[in-house]
CSV table of C-alpha atoms in Angstrom, one decimal:
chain,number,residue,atom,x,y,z
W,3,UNK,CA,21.4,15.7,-1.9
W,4,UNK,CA,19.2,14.0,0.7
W,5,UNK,CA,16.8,12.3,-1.4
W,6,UNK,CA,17.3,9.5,-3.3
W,7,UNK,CA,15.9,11.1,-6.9
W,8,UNK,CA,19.0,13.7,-7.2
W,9,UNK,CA,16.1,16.5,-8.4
W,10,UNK,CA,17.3,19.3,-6.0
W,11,UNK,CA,21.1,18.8,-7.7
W,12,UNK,CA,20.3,18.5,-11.1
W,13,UNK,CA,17.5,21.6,-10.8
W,14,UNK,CA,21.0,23.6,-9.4
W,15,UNK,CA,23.0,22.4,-12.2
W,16,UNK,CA,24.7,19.7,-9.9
W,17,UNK,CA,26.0,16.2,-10.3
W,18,UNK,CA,27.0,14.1,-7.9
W,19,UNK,CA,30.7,12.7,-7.6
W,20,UNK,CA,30.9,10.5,-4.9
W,21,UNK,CA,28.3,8.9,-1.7
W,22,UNK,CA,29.9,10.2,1.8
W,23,UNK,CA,27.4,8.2,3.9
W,24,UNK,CA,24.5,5.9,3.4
W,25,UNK,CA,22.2,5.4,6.5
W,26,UNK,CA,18.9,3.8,7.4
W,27,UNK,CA,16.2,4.7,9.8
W,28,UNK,CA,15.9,1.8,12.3
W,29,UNK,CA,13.4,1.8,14.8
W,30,UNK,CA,14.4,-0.1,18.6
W,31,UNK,CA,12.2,-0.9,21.0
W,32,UNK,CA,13.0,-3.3,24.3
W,33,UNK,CA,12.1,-7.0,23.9
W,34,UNK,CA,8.9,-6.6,25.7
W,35,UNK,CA,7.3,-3.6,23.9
W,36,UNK,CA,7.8,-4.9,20.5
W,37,UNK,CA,4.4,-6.9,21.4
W,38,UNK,CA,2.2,-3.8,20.1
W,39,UNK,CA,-0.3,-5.6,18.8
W,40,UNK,CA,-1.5,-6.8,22.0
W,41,UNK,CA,-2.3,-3.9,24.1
W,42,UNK,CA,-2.6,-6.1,27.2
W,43,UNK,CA,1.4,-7.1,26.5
W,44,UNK,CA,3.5,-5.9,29.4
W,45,UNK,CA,5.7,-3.1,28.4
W,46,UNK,CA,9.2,-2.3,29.7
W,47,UNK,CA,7.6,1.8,29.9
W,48,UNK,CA,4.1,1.6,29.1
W,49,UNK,CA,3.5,5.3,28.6
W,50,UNK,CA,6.0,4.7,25.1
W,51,UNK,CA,3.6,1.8,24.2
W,52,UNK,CA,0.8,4.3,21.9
W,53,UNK,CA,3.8,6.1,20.6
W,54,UNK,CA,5.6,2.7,19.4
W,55,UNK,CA,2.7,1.3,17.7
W,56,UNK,CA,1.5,4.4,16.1
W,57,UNK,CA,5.3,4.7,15.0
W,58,UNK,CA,5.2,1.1,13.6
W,59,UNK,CA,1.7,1.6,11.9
W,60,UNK,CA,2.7,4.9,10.7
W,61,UNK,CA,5.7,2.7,8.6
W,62,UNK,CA,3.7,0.2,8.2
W,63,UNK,CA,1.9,2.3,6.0
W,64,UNK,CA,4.5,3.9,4.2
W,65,UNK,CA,6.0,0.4,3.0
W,66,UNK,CA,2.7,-0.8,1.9
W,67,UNK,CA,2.5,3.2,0.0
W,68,UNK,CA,5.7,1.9,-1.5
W,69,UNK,CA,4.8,-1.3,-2.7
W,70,UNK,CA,1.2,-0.8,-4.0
W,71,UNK,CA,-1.2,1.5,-6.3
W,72,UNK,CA,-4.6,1.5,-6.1
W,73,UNK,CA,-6.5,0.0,-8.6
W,74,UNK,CA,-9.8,1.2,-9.4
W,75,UNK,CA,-12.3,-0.4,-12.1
W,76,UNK,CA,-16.0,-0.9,-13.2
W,77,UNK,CA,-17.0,-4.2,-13.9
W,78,UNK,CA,-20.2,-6.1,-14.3
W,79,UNK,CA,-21.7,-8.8,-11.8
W,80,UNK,CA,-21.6,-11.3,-13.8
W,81,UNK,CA,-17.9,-11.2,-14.2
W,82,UNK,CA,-17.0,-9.8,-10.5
W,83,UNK,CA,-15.6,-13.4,-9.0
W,84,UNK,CA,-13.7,-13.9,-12.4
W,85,UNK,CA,-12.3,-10.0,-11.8
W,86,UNK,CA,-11.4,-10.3,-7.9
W,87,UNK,CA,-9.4,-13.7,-8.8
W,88,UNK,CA,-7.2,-11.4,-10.7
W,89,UNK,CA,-7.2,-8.4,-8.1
W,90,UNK,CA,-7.5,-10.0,-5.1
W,91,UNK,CA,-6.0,-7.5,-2.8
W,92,UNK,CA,-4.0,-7.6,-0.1
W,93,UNK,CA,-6.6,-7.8,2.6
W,94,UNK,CA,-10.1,-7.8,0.1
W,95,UNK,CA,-11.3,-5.3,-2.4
W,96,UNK,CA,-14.1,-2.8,-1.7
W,97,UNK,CA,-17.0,-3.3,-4.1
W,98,UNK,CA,-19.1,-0.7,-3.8
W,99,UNK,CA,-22.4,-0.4,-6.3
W,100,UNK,CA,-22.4,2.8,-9.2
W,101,UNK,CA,-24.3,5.5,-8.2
W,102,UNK,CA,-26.0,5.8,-12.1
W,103,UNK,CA,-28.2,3.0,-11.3
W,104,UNK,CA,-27.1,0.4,-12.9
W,105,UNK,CA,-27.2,-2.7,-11.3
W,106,UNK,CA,-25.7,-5.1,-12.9
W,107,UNK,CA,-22.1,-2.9,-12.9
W,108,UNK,CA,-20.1,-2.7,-9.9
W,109,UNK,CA,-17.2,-0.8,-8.7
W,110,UNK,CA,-14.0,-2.0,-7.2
W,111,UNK,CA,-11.5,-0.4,-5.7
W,112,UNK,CA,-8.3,-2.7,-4.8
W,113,UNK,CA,-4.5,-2.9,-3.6
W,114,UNK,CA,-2.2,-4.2,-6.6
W,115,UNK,CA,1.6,-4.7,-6.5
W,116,UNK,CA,3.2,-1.8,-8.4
W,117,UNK,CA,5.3,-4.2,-10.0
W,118,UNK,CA,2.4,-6.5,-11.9
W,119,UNK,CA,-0.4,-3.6,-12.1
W,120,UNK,CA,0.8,-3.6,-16.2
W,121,UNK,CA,0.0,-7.3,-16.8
W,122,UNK,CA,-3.5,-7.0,-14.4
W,123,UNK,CA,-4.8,-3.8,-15.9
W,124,UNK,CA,-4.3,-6.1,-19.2
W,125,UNK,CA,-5.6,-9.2,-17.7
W,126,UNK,CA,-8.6,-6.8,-16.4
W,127,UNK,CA,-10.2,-5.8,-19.6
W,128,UNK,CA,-9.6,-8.8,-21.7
W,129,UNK,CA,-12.3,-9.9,-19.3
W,130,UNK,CA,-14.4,-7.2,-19.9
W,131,UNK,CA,-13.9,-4.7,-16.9
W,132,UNK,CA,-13.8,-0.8,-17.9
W,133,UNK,CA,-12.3,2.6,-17.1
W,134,UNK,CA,-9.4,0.5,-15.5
W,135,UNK,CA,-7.0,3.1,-13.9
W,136,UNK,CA,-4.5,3.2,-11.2
């Protein structure tokens, strides 16, 4: 099996008996071209330079998929700086106002650790913030 999760064995009535290889992606770049966020750096071959930082971003992004849910809930105004203490994101949350008209309830949408989401969905409606979901 190729994936961690086993699935495709057990779905064939397979187990596993022993691990012939374990490997890791690793992504190399020369000294010089590992400078991508500066697109003024001087790379070793700059026509690789998009490629390397769309590369990087691309698993940048998958690490972060890895370690974080989204976290979506309504919450009033009133208790908004109380409720982004709690979520505070990894970069900021996006508060957007509810369509309904209701202006005193907002929406946020926000980045939360997989591992704590339990304890701050909890945290989130004992003060008062509804249709918490991740």
């Amino acid at each position: 099996d190729l994936v961690e999760s086993g699935e495709t064995m057990r779905a064939a009535g397979l187990h596993a008996i022993a691990t012939v290889l374990e490997t890791e992606a690793v992504l190399i770049c020369g000294r010089a071209d590992h400078e991508v966020a500066d697109p003024n750096s001087d790379f070793k071959r700059p026509e690789h330079a998009k490629l390397i930082t769309q590369i990087q971003q691309r698993i940048a992004g998958v690490l972060a998929a890895n370690k974080y849910v989204v976290c979506q809930y309504n919450v009033p105004k009133s208790l908004l700086e109380e409720a982004v203490k709690i979520t505070p994101g990894r970069r900021a949350p996006t508060i957007s106002p509810l369509t309904n008209g209701d202006e005193d309830w907002v929406a946020v949408s926000v980045m939360v650790e997989k591992k704590s989401v339990a304890v701050v969905m909890d945290q989130l409606v004992a003060i008062g913030a509804h249709d918490v979901f991740v």
